[in-house]
PDB file of C-alpha atoms in Angstrom:
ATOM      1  CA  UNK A   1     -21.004  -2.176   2.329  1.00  0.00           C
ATOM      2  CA  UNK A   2     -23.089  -0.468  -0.852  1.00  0.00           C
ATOM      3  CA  UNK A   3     -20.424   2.342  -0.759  1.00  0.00           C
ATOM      4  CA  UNK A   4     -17.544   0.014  -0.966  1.00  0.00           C
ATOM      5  CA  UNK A   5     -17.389   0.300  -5.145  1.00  0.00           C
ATOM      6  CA  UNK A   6     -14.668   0.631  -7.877  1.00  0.00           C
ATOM      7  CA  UNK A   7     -15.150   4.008  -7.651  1.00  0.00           C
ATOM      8  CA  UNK A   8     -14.334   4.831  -4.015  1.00  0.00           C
ATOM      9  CA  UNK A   9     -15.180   8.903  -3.363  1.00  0.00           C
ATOM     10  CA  UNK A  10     -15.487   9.649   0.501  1.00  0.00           C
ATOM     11  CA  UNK A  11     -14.584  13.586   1.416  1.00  0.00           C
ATOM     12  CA  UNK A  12     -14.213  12.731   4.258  1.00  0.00           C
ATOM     13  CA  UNK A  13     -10.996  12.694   6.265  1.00  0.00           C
ATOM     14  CA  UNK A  14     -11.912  10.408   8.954  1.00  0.00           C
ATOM     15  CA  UNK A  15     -10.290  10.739  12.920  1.00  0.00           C
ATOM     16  CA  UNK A  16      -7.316   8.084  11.816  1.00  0.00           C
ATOM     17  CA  UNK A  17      -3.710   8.837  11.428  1.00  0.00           C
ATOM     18  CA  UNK A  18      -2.224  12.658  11.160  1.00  0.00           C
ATOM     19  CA  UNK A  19      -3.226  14.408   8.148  1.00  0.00           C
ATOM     20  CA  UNK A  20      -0.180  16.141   8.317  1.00  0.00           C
ATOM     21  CA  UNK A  21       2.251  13.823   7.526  1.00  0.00           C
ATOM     22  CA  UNK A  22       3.264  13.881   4.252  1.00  0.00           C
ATOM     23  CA  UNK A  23       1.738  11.300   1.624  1.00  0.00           C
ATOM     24  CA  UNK A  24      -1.208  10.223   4.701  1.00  0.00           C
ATOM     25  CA  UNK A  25      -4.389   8.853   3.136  1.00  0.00           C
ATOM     26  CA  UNK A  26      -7.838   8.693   4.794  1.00  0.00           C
ATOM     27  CA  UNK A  27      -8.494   5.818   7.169  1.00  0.00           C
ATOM     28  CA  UNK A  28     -11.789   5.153   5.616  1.00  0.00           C
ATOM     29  CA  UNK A  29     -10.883   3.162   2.956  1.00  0.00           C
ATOM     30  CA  UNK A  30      -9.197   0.752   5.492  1.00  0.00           C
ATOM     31  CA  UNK A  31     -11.849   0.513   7.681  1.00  0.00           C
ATOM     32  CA  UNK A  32     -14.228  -0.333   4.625  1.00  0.00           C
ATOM     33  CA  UNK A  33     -12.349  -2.879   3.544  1.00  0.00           C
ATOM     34  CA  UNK A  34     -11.640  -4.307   7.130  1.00  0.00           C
ATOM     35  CA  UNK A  35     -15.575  -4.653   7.631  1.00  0.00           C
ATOM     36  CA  UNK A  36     -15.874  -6.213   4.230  1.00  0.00           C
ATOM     37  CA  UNK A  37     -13.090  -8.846   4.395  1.00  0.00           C
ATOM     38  CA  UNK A  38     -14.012  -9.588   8.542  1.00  0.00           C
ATOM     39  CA  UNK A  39      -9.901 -10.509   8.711  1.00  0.00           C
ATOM     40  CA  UNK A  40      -9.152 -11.354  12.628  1.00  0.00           C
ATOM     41  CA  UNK A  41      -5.988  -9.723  12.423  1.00  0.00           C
ATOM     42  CA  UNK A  42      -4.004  -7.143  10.919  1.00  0.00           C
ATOM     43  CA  UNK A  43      -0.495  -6.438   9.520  1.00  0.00           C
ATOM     44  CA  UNK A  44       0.629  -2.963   8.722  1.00  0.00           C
ATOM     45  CA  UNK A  45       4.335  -2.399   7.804  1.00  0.00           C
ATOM     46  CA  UNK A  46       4.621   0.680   6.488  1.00  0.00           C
ATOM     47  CA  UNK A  47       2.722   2.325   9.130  1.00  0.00           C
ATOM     48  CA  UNK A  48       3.164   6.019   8.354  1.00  0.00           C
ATOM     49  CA  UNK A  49       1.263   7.993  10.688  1.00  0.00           C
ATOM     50  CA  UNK A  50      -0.548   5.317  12.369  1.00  0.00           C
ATOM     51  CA  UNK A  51      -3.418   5.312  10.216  1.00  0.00           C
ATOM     52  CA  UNK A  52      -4.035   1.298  10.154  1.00  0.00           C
ATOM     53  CA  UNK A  53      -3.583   1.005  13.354  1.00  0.00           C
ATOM     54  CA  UNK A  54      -6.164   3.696  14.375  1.00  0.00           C
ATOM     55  CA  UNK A  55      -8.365   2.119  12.498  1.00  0.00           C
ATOM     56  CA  UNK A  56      -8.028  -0.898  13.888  1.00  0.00           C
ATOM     57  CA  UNK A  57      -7.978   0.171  17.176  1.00  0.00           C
ATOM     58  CA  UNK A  58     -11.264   2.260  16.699  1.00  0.00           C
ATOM     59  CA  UNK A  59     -12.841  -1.715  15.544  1.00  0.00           C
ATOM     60  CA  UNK A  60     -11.368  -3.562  18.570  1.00  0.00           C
ATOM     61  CA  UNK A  61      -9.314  -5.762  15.810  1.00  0.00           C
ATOM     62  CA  UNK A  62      -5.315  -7.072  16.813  1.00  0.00           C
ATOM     63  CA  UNK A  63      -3.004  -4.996  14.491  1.00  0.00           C
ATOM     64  CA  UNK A  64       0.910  -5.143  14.071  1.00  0.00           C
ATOM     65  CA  UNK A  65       2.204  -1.918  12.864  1.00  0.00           C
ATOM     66  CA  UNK A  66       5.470  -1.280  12.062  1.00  0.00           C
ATOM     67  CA  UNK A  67       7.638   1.311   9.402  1.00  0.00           C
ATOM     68  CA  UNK A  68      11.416   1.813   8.758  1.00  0.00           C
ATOM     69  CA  UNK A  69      10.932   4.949  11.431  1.00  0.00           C
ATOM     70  CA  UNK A  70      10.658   2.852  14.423  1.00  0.00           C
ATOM     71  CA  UNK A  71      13.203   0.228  12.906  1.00  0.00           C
ATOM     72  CA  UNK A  72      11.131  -2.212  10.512  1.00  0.00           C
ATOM     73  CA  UNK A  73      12.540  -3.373   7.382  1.00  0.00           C
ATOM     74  CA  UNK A  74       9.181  -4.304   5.828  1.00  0.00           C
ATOM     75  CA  UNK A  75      11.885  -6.053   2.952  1.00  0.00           C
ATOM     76  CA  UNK A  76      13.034  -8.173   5.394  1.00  0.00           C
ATOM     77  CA  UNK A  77      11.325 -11.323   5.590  1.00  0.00           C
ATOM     78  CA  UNK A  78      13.171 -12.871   8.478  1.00  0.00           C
ATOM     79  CA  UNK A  79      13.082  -8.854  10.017  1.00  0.00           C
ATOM     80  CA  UNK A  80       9.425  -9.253   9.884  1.00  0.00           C
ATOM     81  CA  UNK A  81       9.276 -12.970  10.878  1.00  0.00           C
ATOM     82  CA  UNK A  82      11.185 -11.978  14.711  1.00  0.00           C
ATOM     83  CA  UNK A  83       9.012  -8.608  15.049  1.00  0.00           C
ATOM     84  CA  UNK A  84       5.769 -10.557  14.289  1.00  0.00           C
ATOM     85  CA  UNK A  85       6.844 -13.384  16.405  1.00  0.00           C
ATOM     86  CA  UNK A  86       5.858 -15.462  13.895  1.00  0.00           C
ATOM     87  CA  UNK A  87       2.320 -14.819  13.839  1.00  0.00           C
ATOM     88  CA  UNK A  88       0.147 -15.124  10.361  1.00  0.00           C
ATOM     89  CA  UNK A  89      -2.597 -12.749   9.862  1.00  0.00           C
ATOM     90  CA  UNK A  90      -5.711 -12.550   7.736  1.00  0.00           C
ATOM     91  CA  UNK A  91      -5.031  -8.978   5.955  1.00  0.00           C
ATOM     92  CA  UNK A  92      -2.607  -6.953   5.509  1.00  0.00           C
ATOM     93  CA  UNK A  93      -2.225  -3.138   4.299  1.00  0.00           C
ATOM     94  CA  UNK A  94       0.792  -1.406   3.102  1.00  0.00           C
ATOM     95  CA  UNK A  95       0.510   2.423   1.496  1.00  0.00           C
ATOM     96  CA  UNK A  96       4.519   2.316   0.145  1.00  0.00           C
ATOM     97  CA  UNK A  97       5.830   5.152  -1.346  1.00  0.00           C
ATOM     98  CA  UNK A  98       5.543   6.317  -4.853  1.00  0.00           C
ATOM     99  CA  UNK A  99       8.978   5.906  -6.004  1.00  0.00           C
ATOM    100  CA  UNK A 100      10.446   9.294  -5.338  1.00  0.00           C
ATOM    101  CA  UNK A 101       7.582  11.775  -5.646  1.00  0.00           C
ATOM    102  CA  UNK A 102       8.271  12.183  -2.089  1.00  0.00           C
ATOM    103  CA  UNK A 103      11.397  11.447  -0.660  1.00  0.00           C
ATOM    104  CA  UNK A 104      10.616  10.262   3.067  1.00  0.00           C
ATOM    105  CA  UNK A 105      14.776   9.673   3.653  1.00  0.00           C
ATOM    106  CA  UNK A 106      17.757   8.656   2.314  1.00  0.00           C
ATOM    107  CA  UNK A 107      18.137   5.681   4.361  1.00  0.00           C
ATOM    108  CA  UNK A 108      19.173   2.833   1.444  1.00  0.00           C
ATOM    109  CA  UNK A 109      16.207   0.715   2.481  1.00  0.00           C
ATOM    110  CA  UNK A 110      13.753   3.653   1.636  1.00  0.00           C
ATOM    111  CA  UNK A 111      11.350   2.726  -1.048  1.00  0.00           C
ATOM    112  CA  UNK A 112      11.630   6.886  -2.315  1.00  0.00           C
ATOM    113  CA  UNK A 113      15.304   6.384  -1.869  1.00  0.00           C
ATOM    114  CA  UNK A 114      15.841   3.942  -4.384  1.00  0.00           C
ATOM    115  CA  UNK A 115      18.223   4.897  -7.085  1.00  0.00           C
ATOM    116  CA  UNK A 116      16.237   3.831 -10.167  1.00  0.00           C
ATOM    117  CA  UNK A 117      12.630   2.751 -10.920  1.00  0.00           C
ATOM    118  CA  UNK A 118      13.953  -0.943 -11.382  1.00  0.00           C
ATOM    119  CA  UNK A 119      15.374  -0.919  -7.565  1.00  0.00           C
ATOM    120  CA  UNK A 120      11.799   0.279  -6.721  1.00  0.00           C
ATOM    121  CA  UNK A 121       9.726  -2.214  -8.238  1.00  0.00           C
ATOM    122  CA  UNK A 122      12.608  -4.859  -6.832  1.00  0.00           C
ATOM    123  CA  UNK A 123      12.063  -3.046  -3.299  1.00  0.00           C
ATOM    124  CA  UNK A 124       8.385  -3.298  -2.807  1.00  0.00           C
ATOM    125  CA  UNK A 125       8.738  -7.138  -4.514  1.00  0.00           C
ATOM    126  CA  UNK A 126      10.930  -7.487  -1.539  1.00  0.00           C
ATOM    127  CA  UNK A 127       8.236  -6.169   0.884  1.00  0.00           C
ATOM    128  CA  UNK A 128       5.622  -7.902  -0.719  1.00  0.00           C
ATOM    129  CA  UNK A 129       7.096 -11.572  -0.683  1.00  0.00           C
ATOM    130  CA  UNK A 130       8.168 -10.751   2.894  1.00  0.00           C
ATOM    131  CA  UNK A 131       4.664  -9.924   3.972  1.00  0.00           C
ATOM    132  CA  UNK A 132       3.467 -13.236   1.967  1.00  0.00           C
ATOM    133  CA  UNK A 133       5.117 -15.404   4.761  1.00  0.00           C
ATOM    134  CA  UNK A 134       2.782 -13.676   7.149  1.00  0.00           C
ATOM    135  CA  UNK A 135      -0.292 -13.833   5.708  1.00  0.00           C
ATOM    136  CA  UNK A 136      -2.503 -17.202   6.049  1.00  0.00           C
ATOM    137  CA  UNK A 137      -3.622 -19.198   3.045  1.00  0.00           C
ATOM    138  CA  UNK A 138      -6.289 -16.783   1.943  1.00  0.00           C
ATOM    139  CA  UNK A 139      -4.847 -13.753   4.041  1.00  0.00           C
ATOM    140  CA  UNK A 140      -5.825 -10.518   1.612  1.00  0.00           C
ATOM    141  CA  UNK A 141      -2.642  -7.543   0.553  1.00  0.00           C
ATOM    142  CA  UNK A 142      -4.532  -4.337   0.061  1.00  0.00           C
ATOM    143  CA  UNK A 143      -2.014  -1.832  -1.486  1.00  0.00           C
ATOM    144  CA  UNK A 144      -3.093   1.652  -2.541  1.00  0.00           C
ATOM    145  CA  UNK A 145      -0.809   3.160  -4.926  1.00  0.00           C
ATOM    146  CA  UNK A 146      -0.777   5.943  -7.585  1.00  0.00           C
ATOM    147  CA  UNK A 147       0.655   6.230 -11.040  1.00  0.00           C
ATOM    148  CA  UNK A 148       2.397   9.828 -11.669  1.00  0.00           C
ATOM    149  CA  UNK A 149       4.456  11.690 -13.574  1.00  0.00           C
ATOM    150  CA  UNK A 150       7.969  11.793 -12.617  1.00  0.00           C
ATOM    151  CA  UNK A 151      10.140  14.910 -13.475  1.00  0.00           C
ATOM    152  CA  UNK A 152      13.002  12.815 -15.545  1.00  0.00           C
ATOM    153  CA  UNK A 153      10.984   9.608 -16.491  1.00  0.00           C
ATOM    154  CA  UNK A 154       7.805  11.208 -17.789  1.00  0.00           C
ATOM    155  CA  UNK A 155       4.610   9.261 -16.878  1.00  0.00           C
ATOM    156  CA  UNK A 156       5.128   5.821 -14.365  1.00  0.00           C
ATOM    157  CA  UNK A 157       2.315   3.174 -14.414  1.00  0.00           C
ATOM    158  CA  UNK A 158       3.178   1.927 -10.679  1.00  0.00           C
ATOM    159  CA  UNK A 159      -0.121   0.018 -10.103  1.00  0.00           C
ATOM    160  CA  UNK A 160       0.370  -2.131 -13.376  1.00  0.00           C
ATOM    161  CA  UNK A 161       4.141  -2.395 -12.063  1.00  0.00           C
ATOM    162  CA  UNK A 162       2.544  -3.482  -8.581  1.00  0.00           C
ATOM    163  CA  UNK A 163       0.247  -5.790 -10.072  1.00  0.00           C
ATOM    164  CA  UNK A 164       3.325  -7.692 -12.459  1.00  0.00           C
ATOM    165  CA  UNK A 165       5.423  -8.301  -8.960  1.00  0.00           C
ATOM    166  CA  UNK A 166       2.910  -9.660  -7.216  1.00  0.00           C
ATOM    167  CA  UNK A 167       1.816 -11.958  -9.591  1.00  0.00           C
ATOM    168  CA  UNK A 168       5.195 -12.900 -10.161  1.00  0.00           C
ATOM    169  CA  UNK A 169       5.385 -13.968  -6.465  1.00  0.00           C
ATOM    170  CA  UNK A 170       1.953 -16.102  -6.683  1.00  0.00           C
ATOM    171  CA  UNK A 171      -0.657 -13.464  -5.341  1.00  0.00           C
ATOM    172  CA  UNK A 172      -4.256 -13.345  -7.031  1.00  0.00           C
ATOM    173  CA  UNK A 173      -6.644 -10.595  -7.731  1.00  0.00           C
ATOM    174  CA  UNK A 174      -9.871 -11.724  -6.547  1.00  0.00           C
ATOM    175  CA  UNK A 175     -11.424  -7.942  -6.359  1.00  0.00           C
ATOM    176  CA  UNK A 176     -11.896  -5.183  -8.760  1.00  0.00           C
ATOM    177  CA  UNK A 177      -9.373  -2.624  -8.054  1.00  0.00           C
ATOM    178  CA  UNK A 178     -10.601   0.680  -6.345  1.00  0.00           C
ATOM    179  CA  UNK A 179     -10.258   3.845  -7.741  1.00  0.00           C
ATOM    180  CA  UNK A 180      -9.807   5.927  -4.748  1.00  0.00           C
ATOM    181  CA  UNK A 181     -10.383   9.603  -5.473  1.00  0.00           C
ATOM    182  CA  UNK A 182      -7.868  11.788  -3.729  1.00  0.00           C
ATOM    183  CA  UNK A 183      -9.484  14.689  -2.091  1.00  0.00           C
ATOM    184  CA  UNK A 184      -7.369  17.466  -1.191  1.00  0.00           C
ATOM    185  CA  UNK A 185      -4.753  16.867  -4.134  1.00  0.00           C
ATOM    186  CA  UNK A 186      -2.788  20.047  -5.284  1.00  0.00           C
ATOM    187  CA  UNK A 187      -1.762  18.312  -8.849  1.00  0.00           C
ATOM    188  CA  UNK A 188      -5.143  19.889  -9.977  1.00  0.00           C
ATOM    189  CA  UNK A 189      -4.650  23.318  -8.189  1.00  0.00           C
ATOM    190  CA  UNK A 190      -0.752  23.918  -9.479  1.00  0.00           C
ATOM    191  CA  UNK A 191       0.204  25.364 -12.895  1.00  0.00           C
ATOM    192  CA  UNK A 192       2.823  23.514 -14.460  1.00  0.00           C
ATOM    193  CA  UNK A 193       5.571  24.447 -17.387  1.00  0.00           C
ATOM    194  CA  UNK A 194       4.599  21.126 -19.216  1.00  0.00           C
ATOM    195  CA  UNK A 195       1.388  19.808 -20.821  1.00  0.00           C
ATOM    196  CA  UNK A 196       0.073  16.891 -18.635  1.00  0.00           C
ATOM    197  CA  UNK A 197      -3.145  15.418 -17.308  1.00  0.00           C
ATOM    198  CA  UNK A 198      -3.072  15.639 -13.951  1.00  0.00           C
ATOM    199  CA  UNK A 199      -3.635  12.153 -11.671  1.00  0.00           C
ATOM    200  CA  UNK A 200      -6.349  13.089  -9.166  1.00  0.00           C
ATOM    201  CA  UNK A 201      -6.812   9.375  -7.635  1.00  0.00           C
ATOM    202  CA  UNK A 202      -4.917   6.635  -6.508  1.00  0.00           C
ATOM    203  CA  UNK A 203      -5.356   2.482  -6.700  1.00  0.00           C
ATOM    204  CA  UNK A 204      -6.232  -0.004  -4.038  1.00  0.00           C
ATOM    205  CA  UNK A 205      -5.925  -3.452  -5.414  1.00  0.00           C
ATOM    206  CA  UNK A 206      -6.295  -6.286  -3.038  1.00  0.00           C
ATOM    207  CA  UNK A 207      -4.286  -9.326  -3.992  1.00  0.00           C
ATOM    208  CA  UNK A 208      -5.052 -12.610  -2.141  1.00  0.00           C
ATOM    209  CA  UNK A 209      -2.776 -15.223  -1.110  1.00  0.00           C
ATOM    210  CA  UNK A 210      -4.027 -18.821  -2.644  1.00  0.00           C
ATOM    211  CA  UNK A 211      -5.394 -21.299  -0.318  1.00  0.00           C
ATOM    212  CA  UNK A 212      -3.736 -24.174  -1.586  1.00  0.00           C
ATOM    213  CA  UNK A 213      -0.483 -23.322  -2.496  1.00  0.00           C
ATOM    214  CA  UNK A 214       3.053 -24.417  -2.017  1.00  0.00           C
ATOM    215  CA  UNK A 215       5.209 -22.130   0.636  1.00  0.00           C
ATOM    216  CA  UNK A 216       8.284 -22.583  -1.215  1.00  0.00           C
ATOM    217  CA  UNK A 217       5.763 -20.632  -4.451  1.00  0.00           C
ATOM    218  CA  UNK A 218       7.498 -17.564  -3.056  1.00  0.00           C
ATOM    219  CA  UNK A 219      10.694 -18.456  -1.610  1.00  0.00           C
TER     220      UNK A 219
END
């Protein structure tokens, strides 16, 4: 995979997913990192559009996919334990929201519906420890998510807030994280009444649950 770097920069689209749903990101990047890693299995809880699944459909691997549209709580562990039947899997790869730059609903168990920036981070914690149970001992978490500037809060490092709740909950980074260039962005096409650099990429970091590690770790 010689085009699987830290700087990831792929214009193309790819046939996965809708590109019309709001916040969608190219399936390329999944598939990538699906032929890298060789996982047997998938789990994708905040399925958007479908794009995981496509992928993974397109490769022949098994993938659960699942999002708060069709009824998944992906913060629910014990949610996810009965939809999953129990079943661990090798990689899993969740695209949450960023906070509220796009508000998806107002259901309370929305991560863009959360009230403050502290109930975010708690949210996709919540998601995160919850997927955890699922994963086998050296199961990889890919998450992409982007920093940005939000109208009342200024600036928002989310991938460094990412990074300190999974940590928190016993995840590794084995990886470099991925710098995933987002093609088709508007920040850099808009004029704005404010001063700021705009963010034209986003962050894939793949965490890694520890092979020898105590289930309670997370509990």
């Amino acid at each position: 995979m010689p085009w699987l770097t830290s700087l990831y920069h792929n214009a193309d689209a790819g046939i996965y997913g809708n590109r019309n749903y709001r916040g969608n990101c190219s399936g390329n990047l999944i598939r990538d990192l699906i032929l890298y890693f060789q996982p047997e299995s998938v789990l994708d809880v905040m399925s958007g559009s479908g794009t995981a699944g496509d992928v993974c459909r397109s490769l022949g691997i098994p993938c659960y996919s699942g999002d708060l549209r069709t009824g998944l709580d992906a913060c629910n562990a014990e949610e996810l334990e009965t939809a999953t039947e129990g079943e661990v899997f090798d990689f899993a790869w969740i695209h949450p929201p960023y906070w509220r730059m796009i508000a998806y609903s107002n259901d309370p168990r929305d991560l863009s519906a959360q009230p403050t920036l502290t109930d975010f981070v708690e949210k996709l914690k919540e998601a995160m420890q919850a997927i955890w149970h699922r994963l086998s001992p050296g199961g990889k978490l890919a998450v992409l998510i982007g920093d940005y500037n939000d109208r009342e809060l200024g600036f928002l490092p989310l991938t460094y807030l990412t990074k300190q709740a999974a940590f928190s909950l016993g995840y590794e980074q084995r990886v470099t994280d991925i710098i995933r260039f987002s093609h088709g962005s508007t920040s850099s096409r808009r004029r704005y009444n404010t001063a700021f650099i705009p963010g034209l990429h986003d962050t894939c970091v793949v965490f890694e649950k520890p092979e020898a590690v105590a289930e309670s770790q997370s509990n």
